[in-house]
Short mmCIF file of C-alpha atoms in Angstrom, two decimals:
data_model
loop_
_atom_site.label_atom_id
_atom_site.label_comp_id
_atom_site.label_asym_id
_atom_site.label_seq_id
_atom_site.Cartn_x
_atom_site.Cartn_y
_atom_site.Cartn_z
CA UNK B 3 -54.31 -53.69 4.64
CA UNK B 4 -52.65 -50.77 6.35
CA UNK B 5 -52.15 -47.40 4.68
CA UNK B 6 -48.51 -46.13 4.74
CA UNK B 7 -49.50 -42.50 4.31
CA UNK B 8 -49.83 -40.51 7.53
CA UNK B 9 -53.33 -39.63 8.38
CA UNK B 10 -54.28 -36.02 8.53
CA UNK B 11 -56.37 -35.04 11.48
CA UNK B 12 -58.57 -32.00 11.85
CA UNK B 13 -56.07 -30.04 14.00
CA UNK B 14 -53.18 -30.89 11.70
CA UNK B 15 -54.43 -28.22 9.33
CA UNK B 16 -53.50 -25.53 11.90
CA UNK B 17 -50.07 -26.95 12.73
CA UNK B 18 -46.85 -25.57 11.22
CA UNK B 19 -45.36 -27.55 8.37
CA UNK B 20 -41.62 -28.35 8.16
CA UNK B 21 -41.20 -26.07 5.15
CA UNK B 22 -42.65 -23.15 7.07
CA UNK B 23 -40.50 -23.99 10.11
CA UNK B 24 -37.22 -23.99 8.20
CA UNK B 25 -37.94 -20.96 6.03
CA UNK B 26 -36.98 -18.28 8.62
CA UNK B 27 -33.86 -20.25 9.59
CA UNK B 28 -32.66 -20.24 6.01
CA UNK B 29 -32.74 -16.40 5.98
CA UNK B 30 -30.60 -16.11 9.12
CA UNK B 31 -27.32 -17.17 7.49
CA UNK B 32 -27.97 -14.67 4.70
CA UNK B 33 -28.34 -11.84 7.20
CA UNK B 34 -25.27 -12.97 9.11
CA UNK B 35 -23.31 -13.17 5.89
CA UNK B 36 -24.34 -9.63 4.92
CA UNK B 37 -23.38 -8.29 8.34
CA UNK B 38 -20.08 -10.11 8.29
CA UNK B 39 -19.06 -8.14 5.20
CA UNK B 40 -19.02 -4.93 7.33
CA UNK B 41 -15.58 -4.47 8.94
CA UNK B 42 -15.50 -4.95 12.70
CA UNK B 43 -13.98 -1.51 13.22
CA UNK B 44 -16.84 0.15 11.34
CA UNK B 45 -19.44 -1.78 13.36
CA UNK B 46 -17.79 -0.65 16.62
CA UNK B 47 -17.50 2.92 15.37
CA UNK B 48 -21.17 3.09 14.40
CA UNK B 49 -22.20 1.58 17.73
CA UNK B 50 -20.28 4.32 19.53
CA UNK B 51 -21.55 6.96 17.09
CA UNK B 52 -25.27 6.45 17.55
CA UNK B 53 -24.89 6.23 21.32
CA UNK B 54 -22.86 9.43 21.27
CA UNK B 55 -25.56 11.13 19.19
CA UNK B 56 -28.23 10.10 21.69
CA UNK B 57 -26.18 11.40 24.63
CA UNK B 58 -25.36 14.64 22.76
CA UNK B 59 -29.03 15.15 21.94
CA UNK B 60 -30.00 14.64 25.58
CA UNK B 61 -27.31 17.07 26.77
CA UNK B 62 -28.37 19.59 24.12
CA UNK B 63 -32.00 19.44 25.24
CA UNK B 64 -30.91 19.86 28.85
CA UNK B 65 -28.77 22.90 28.01
CA UNK B 66 -31.62 24.38 25.96
CA UNK B 67 -34.02 23.97 28.88
CA UNK B 68 -31.52 25.59 31.26
CA UNK B 69 -31.15 28.58 28.90
CA UNK B 70 -34.91 28.92 28.56
CA UNK B 71 -35.40 28.88 32.33
CA UNK B 72 -32.20 30.78 33.19
CA UNK B 73 -34.09 33.29 35.34
CA UNK B 74 -34.96 30.38 37.63
CA UNK B 75 -31.87 28.20 37.23
CA UNK B 76 -29.24 30.89 37.87
CA UNK B 77 -30.73 32.06 41.23
CA UNK B 78 -31.03 28.43 42.32
CA UNK B 79 -27.40 27.69 41.42
CA UNK B 80 -26.27 30.87 43.17
CA UNK B 81 -28.19 29.81 46.28
CA UNK B 82 -26.56 26.37 46.18
CA UNK B 83 -23.09 27.89 45.79
CA UNK B 84 -23.71 30.33 48.66
CA UNK B 85 -24.94 27.40 50.75
CA UNK B 86 -21.64 25.63 50.13
CA UNK B 87 -19.78 28.80 51.17
CA UNK B 88 -21.68 29.46 54.40
CA UNK B 89 -22.22 25.82 55.40
CA UNK B 90 -19.03 25.58 57.51
CA UNK B 91 -20.18 28.54 59.65
CA UNK B 92 -23.69 27.12 60.00
CA UNK B 93 -22.31 23.67 60.86
CA UNK B 94 -20.07 25.21 63.54
CA UNK B 95 -23.08 26.90 65.14
CA UNK B 96 -25.12 23.69 64.99
CA UNK B 97 -22.31 21.69 66.57
CA UNK B 98 -22.30 24.16 69.47
CA UNK B 99 -26.00 23.44 70.09
CA UNK B 100 -27.29 26.74 68.72
CA UNK B 101 -30.93 26.34 67.62
CA UNK B 102 -31.18 25.86 63.89
CA UNK B 103 -33.34 28.90 63.19
CA UNK B 104 -30.99 31.10 65.23
CA UNK B 105 -27.98 29.69 63.39
CA UNK B 106 -29.65 30.38 60.03
CA UNK B 107 -30.46 33.99 61.00
CA UNK B 108 -26.93 34.62 62.29
CA UNK B 109 -25.40 33.10 59.14
CA UNK B 110 -27.61 35.12 56.79
CA UNK B 111 -27.14 38.39 58.67
CA UNK B 112 -23.39 37.86 58.82
CA UNK B 113 -23.24 37.19 55.06
CA UNK B 114 -25.39 40.25 54.26
CA UNK B 115 -23.27 42.41 56.58
CA UNK B 116 -20.03 41.36 54.88
CA UNK B 117 -21.43 41.99 51.38
CA UNK B 118 -22.89 45.35 52.42
CA UNK B 119 -19.58 46.42 53.96
CA UNK B 120 -17.71 45.59 50.77
CA UNK B 121 -20.22 47.50 48.64
CA UNK B 122 -20.02 50.52 50.95
CA UNK B 123 -16.20 50.55 50.89
CA UNK B 124 -16.16 50.39 47.09
CA UNK B 125 -18.71 53.19 46.75
CA UNK B 126 -16.86 55.32 49.32
CA UNK B 127 -13.48 55.09 47.62
CA UNK B 128 -14.88 55.52 44.11
CA UNK B 129 -16.74 58.70 45.13
CA UNK B 130 -13.63 59.99 46.89
CA UNK B 131 -11.06 59.33 44.14
CA UNK B 132 -13.14 59.48 40.96
CA UNK B 133 -12.29 63.11 40.18
CA UNK B 134 -8.54 62.58 40.52
CA UNK B 135 -8.65 59.39 38.45
CA UNK B 136 -10.62 61.17 35.71
CA UNK B 137 -8.11 64.04 35.55
CA UNK B 138 -5.19 61.62 35.48
CA UNK B 139 -6.78 59.62 32.66
CA UNK B 140 -7.22 62.82 30.62
CA UNK B 141 -3.56 63.64 31.21
CA UNK B 142 -2.60 60.14 30.07
CA UNK B 143 -4.66 60.60 26.90
CA UNK B 144 -2.92 63.91 26.21
CA UNK B 145 0.44 62.23 26.81
CA UNK B 146 -0.50 59.46 24.36
CA UNK B 147 -1.51 62.09 21.82
CA UNK B 148 1.84 63.86 22.21
CA UNK B 149 3.68 60.55 21.87
CA UNK B 150 1.87 59.75 18.62
CA UNK B 151 2.77 63.17 17.25
CA UNK B 152 6.41 62.65 18.22
CA UNK B 153 6.64 59.41 16.21
CA UNK B 154 5.25 61.01 13.07
CA UNK B 155 1.47 60.68 13.35
CA UNK B 156 -0.11 63.95 12.28
CA UNK B 157 -2.81 65.82 14.15
CA UNK B 158 -5.14 65.34 11.23
CA UNK B 159 -4.77 61.55 11.43
CA UNK B 160 -5.35 61.57 15.19
CA UNK B 161 -8.45 63.74 14.76
CA UNK B 162 -9.60 61.38 12.01
CA UNK B 163 -9.31 58.39 14.36
CA UNK B 164 -11.26 60.27 17.00
CA UNK B 165 -13.94 61.20 14.46
CA UNK B 166 -14.18 57.57 13.35
CA UNK B 167 -14.80 56.64 16.94
CA UNK B 168 -17.61 59.18 17.23
CA UNK B 169 -19.10 57.98 13.94
CA UNK B 170 -19.06 54.42 15.25
CA UNK B 171 -20.88 55.53 18.39
CA UNK B 172 -23.48 57.36 16.32
CA UNK B 173 -23.95 54.34 14.06
CA UNK B 174 -24.57 52.20 17.14
CA UNK B 175 -26.82 54.80 18.79
CA UNK B 176 -29.93 52.72 18.17
CA UNK B 177 -28.35 49.70 19.85
CA UNK B 178 -27.17 51.79 22.79
CA UNK B 179 -30.60 53.38 23.16
CA UNK B 180 -32.37 50.02 23.08
CA UNK B 181 -29.90 48.78 25.67
CA UNK B 182 -30.68 51.77 27.85
CA UNK B 183 -34.41 51.07 27.52
CA UNK B 184 -33.80 47.46 28.47
CA UNK B 185 -31.94 48.54 31.61
CA UNK B 186 -35.16 48.77 33.59
CA UNK B 187 -36.04 45.22 32.60
CA UNK B 188 -32.54 44.05 33.53
CA UNK B 189 -32.72 45.73 36.93
CA UNK B 190 -36.12 44.16 37.51
CA UNK B 191 -34.79 40.72 36.61
CA UNK B 192 -31.80 41.23 38.89
CA UNK B 193 -34.02 42.23 41.83
CA UNK B 194 -36.34 39.27 41.23
CA UNK B 195 -33.35 36.95 40.94
CA UNK B 196 -31.87 38.30 44.19
CA UNK B 197 -35.13 37.70 46.07
CA UNK B 198 -35.46 34.21 44.58
CA UNK B 199 -31.85 33.45 45.55
CA UNK B 200 -32.46 34.59 49.12
CA UNK B 201 -35.65 32.54 49.39
CA UNK B 202 -33.97 29.43 47.95
CA UNK B 203 -31.00 29.91 50.28
CA UNK B 204 -33.25 30.06 53.34
CA UNK B 205 -35.14 26.95 52.22
CA UNK B 206 -31.94 24.98 51.61
CA UNK B 207 -30.43 25.97 54.94
CA UNK B 208 -33.65 25.25 56.82
CA UNK B 209 -34.70 21.98 55.17
CA UNK B 210 -32.03 20.92 52.69
CA UNK B 211 -32.18 17.33 53.88
CA UNK B 212 -35.94 17.11 53.38
CA UNK B 213 -35.70 18.65 49.90
CA UNK B 214 -33.01 16.16 48.94
CA UNK B 215 -34.92 13.15 50.27
CA UNK B 216 -37.94 14.24 48.22
CA UNK B 217 -35.71 14.55 45.15
CA UNK B 218 -34.26 11.06 45.67
CA UNK B 219 -37.78 9.59 45.75
CA UNK B 220 -38.23 10.69 42.12
CA UNK B 221 -35.81 7.92 41.10
CA UNK B 222 -36.70 4.19 40.95
CA UNK B 223 -36.53 2.47 44.34
CA UNK B 224 -33.60 0.23 43.41
CA UNK B 225 -31.53 3.23 42.28
CA UNK B 226 -32.18 5.58 45.21
CA UNK B 227 -29.32 4.43 47.41
CA UNK B 228 -26.77 4.77 44.59
CA UNK B 229 -28.07 8.21 43.62
CA UNK B 230 -28.05 9.36 47.23
CA UNK B 231 -24.49 8.24 47.96
CA UNK B 232 -23.08 9.52 44.68
CA UNK B 233 -24.77 12.91 44.99
CA UNK B 234 -23.64 13.34 48.60
CA UNK B 235 -20.09 12.65 47.52
CA UNK B 236 -20.51 15.21 44.74
CA UNK B 237 -21.90 17.75 47.23
CA UNK B 238 -18.84 17.23 49.41
CA UNK B 239 -16.74 18.05 46.37
CA UNK B 240 -18.71 21.26 45.75
CA UNK B 241 -18.21 22.33 49.38
CA UNK B 242 -14.48 21.67 49.10
CA UNK B 243 -14.42 23.70 45.91
CA UNK B 244 -16.26 26.59 47.56
CA UNK B 245 -13.96 26.61 50.59
CA UNK B 246 -10.88 26.45 48.38
CA UNK B 247 -12.05 29.30 46.15
CA UNK B 248 -13.01 31.40 49.18
CA UNK B 249 -9.50 30.93 50.56
CA UNK B 250 -7.91 31.71 47.19
CA UNK B 251 -10.11 34.77 46.66
CA UNK B 252 -9.35 36.17 50.12
CA UNK B 253 -5.59 35.71 49.78
CA UNK B 254 -5.51 37.21 46.29
CA UNK B 255 -7.72 40.16 47.23
CA UNK B 256 -5.79 41.05 50.40
CA UNK B 257 -2.39 40.64 48.76
CA UNK B 258 -3.14 42.58 45.59
CA UNK B 259 -5.19 45.21 47.44
CA UNK B 260 -2.40 45.87 49.95
CA UNK B 261 0.14 45.96 47.11
CA UNK B 262 -1.94 48.53 45.21
CA UNK B 263 -2.30 50.64 48.37
CA UNK B 264 1.45 50.62 49.08
CA UNK B 265 2.22 51.52 45.46
CA UNK B 266 -0.34 54.35 45.69
CA UNK B 267 -2.42 52.92 42.86
CA UNK B 268 -5.89 54.52 42.98
CA UNK B 269 -9.05 52.56 43.78
CA UNK B 270 -7.17 49.96 45.83
CA UNK B 271 -10.36 48.76 47.59
CA UNK B 272 -12.38 48.33 44.37
CA UNK B 273 -9.40 46.50 42.88
CA UNK B 274 -9.31 44.15 45.88
CA UNK B 275 -13.07 43.51 45.70
CA UNK B 276 -12.83 42.91 41.95
CA UNK B 277 -10.00 40.42 42.50
CA UNK B 278 -12.02 38.70 45.25
CA UNK B 279 -15.05 38.23 43.00
CA UNK B 280 -13.01 37.30 39.95
CA UNK B 281 -11.13 34.60 41.82
CA UNK B 282 -14.32 32.53 42.02
CA UNK B 283 -13.73 31.80 38.33
CA UNK B 284 -10.65 29.58 38.77
CA UNK B 285 -7.41 30.58 37.05
CA UNK B 286 -9.07 32.75 34.40
CA UNK B 287 -10.66 35.23 36.83
CA UNK B 288 -7.42 35.84 38.72
CA UNK B 289 -5.54 36.53 35.47
CA UNK B 290 -8.14 38.97 34.14
CA UNK B 291 -8.57 40.93 37.38
CA UNK B 292 -4.80 41.09 37.87
CA UNK B 293 -4.48 42.48 34.35
CA UNK B 294 -7.04 45.18 35.17
CA UNK B 295 -5.05 46.18 38.26
CA UNK B 296 -1.87 46.46 36.19
CA UNK B 297 -3.70 48.53 33.53
CA UNK B 298 -5.00 50.99 36.14
CA UNK B 299 -1.48 51.37 37.51
CA UNK B 300 -0.14 51.94 33.99
CA UNK B 301 -2.68 54.65 33.17
CA UNK B 302 -2.50 56.47 36.50
CA UNK B 303 1.05 55.87 37.81
CA UNK B 304 3.15 55.12 34.75
CA UNK B 305 5.08 52.11 33.43
CA UNK B 306 7.41 51.56 36.41
CA UNK B 307 4.60 51.38 38.97
CA UNK B 308 2.67 49.18 36.54
CA UNK B 309 5.67 46.84 36.36
CA UNK B 310 5.82 46.76 40.16
CA UNK B 311 2.05 46.05 40.27
CA UNK B 312 2.57 43.17 37.85
CA UNK B 313 5.28 41.78 40.13
CA UNK B 314 2.89 42.03 43.10
CA UNK B 315 0.13 40.18 41.22
CA UNK B 316 2.47 37.37 40.15
CA UNK B 317 4.02 37.08 43.61
CA UNK B 318 0.64 36.88 45.36
CA UNK B 319 -0.61 34.19 43.00
CA UNK B 320 2.57 32.15 43.35
CA UNK B 321 2.57 32.39 47.16
CA UNK B 322 -1.10 31.47 47.31
CA UNK B 323 -0.88 28.48 44.98
CA UNK B 324 2.48 27.01 46.04
CA UNK B 325 2.84 27.88 49.73
CA UNK B 326 -0.34 28.93 51.56
CA UNK B 327 -2.89 26.69 49.87
CA UNK B 328 -0.88 23.44 50.33
CA UNK B 329 -0.27 24.32 54.00
CA UNK B 330 -3.87 25.21 54.80
CA UNK B 331 -5.68 22.73 52.55
CA UNK B 332 -3.08 20.04 51.94
CA UNK B 333 -2.79 18.28 48.60
CA UNK B 334 -6.32 16.89 48.74
CA UNK B 335 -8.01 19.57 46.67
CA UNK B 336 -6.55 20.00 43.21
CA UNK B 337 -7.82 20.57 39.72
CA UNK B 338 -5.89 20.28 36.49
CA UNK B 339 -5.31 23.69 34.82
CA UNK B 340 -6.21 22.34 31.38
CA UNK B 341 -9.55 21.08 32.68
CA UNK B 342 -10.20 24.49 34.28
CA UNK B 343 -9.48 26.45 31.10
CA UNK B 344 -11.56 24.17 28.86
CA UNK B 345 -14.50 23.96 31.26
CA UNK B 346 -14.56 27.72 31.96
CA UNK B 347 -14.27 28.53 28.24
CA UNK B 348 -17.10 26.15 27.40
CA UNK B 349 -19.29 27.50 30.19
CA UNK B 350 -18.73 31.10 29.14
CA UNK B 351 -19.56 30.24 25.51
CA UNK B 352 -22.84 28.66 26.56
CA UNK B 353 -24.03 31.00 29.31
CA UNK B 354 -21.62 33.93 29.58
CA UNK B 355 -20.50 35.03 33.05
CA UNK B 356 -22.85 32.64 34.94
CA UNK B 357 -21.55 29.79 32.79
CA UNK B 358 -17.94 30.65 33.63
CA UNK B 359 -18.81 30.90 37.34
CA UNK B 360 -20.64 27.57 37.63
CA UNK B 361 -18.70 25.58 35.02
CA UNK B 362 -16.01 24.12 37.28
CA UNK B 363 -18.21 23.14 40.26
CA UNK B 364 -20.80 21.59 37.94
CA UNK B 365 -18.14 19.68 36.01
CA UNK B 366 -16.53 18.47 39.25
CA UNK B 367 -19.92 17.40 40.64
CA UNK B 368 -20.88 15.48 37.49
CA UNK B 369 -17.44 13.88 37.29
CA UNK B 370 -17.49 12.68 40.91
CA UNK B 371 -21.06 11.37 40.63
CA UNK B 372 -20.28 9.49 37.42
CA UNK B 373 -17.09 7.92 38.79
CA UNK B 374 -18.79 7.00 42.07
CA UNK B 375 -21.58 5.21 40.20
CA UNK B 376 -19.38 3.53 37.59
CA UNK B 377 -16.83 2.17 40.10
CA UNK B 378 -19.43 0.95 42.58
CA UNK B 379 -17.69 2.81 45.41
CA UNK B 380 -21.11 4.01 46.63
CA UNK B 381 -21.75 0.39 47.66
CA UNK B 382 -18.41 -0.61 49.16
CA UNK B 383 -17.09 2.68 50.55
CA UNK B 384 -13.83 2.23 48.64
CA UNK B 385 -11.84 5.32 47.65
CA UNK B 386 -12.79 6.93 44.36
CA UNK B 387 -9.82 6.54 41.94
CA UNK B 388 -8.11 9.92 41.87
CA UNK B 389 -6.79 9.41 38.35
CA UNK B 390 -10.37 9.40 37.07
CA UNK B 391 -11.31 12.74 38.64
CA UNK B 392 -10.71 16.23 37.29
CA UNK B 393 -11.13 17.34 40.91
CA UNK B 394 -9.47 15.27 43.65
CA UNK B 395 -12.01 15.42 46.44
CA UNK B 396 -12.17 15.05 50.20
CA UNK B 397 -13.01 12.69 51.86
CA UNK B 398 -10.83 10.04 50.25
CA UNK B 399 -13.35 7.36 51.20
CA UNK B 400 -17.11 7.16 51.03
CA UNK B 401 -19.14 5.90 53.91
CA UNK B 402 -20.28 2.33 53.08
CA UNK B 403 -23.99 1.69 52.79
CA UNK B 404 -25.31 -0.18 55.82
CA UNK B 405 -27.46 -3.24 55.16
CA UNK B 406 -31.07 -2.16 55.05
CA UNK B 407 -30.22 1.55 54.85
CA UNK B 408 -32.24 3.66 52.46
CA UNK B 409 -31.75 6.99 50.80
CA UNK B 410 -34.69 8.39 52.75
CA UNK B 411 -32.81 8.35 56.05
CA UNK B 412 -32.55 11.68 57.88
CA UNK B 413 -29.53 13.86 57.19
CA UNK B 414 -26.46 13.57 59.36
CA UNK B 415 -26.71 15.30 62.71
CA UNK B 416 -23.10 16.47 62.75
CA UNK B 417 -23.80 19.21 60.25
CA UNK B 418 -21.93 17.74 57.29
CA UNK B 419 -24.96 17.42 55.03
CA UNK B 420 -27.69 19.99 54.43
#
């Protein structure tokens, strides 16, 4: 007689039973039901929120590291920016079959000679006209004092304001003294930074391609080609930025300097040099340095010459931005003014003057790299969508990646890549 009950073997003890198999499945609908009670909009918002927090934390750590190592980062960024400025001259020498080491020496000596000449001209004119400017400023102060008296401000009130100013200086004497003691440290840091910048500049000009290929090898093998193409496109953007700002700075400096000289505003050469340096901070630098030129004209020459100086500043900036720059550079290099103001303001809040100087080129580089990677144009060579860039860059197309090409290939021989 057969037994209807299933026999239990030895290994059946270790097998899963149906009750145990279905237990986890019965909990799944409960979890799905609990999650379904959360609105879809809230789920999407939280998904974006935690990802945003992770990205913000990563950016914050990166900014913190940059601030901690600013004595190394700032000279390196200055060397990179100078490389972008002098690269056209070095490329021209290389294209004319000048040996690389000779081209580097000529480029460096030419750059040092130009900077030294500007410094000498500024020092010469300041030493020549400082006495007259000081006397004229004292006369302007006396005129302001007489004007205040004429509108009803008493001498006692004016003397009280002056005394308050002296009291404020005395209250801040400790801070001023500590700042004076720190001057030696600041000068030492500046000298060390200048030497580090020069050394980094020489290394980049001599073996920029090798340094970059070593950097690319730090990334995973499957990502190297994308990183290489995107970064080279970003570097092209930085060079276009540097050339554009050099053109803008030269036009502004020559125009405003000549205008100050013709209006007999003192310190015309220092004003021109100040405008030249300030123009490397887009939009904001030109406005501030132009305002300083107008203020000097107001103090030394009076309101009518100051008004004429203001007209010169506005005319030079309008001619440069609407006539000369489109003719010389075309419409290929543009940046939205709102993006400039926001990026420069953010950079200055984070890192002061260096932050304002490097904010726009860094933002343009990051933007171009991100768009190049996200659109896949590094693979196809298709144009980067201009409406997704804060800086419309040249070239309009990216060289397509050849089958079998790698990011470790030597740099271009035509002098377009360091």
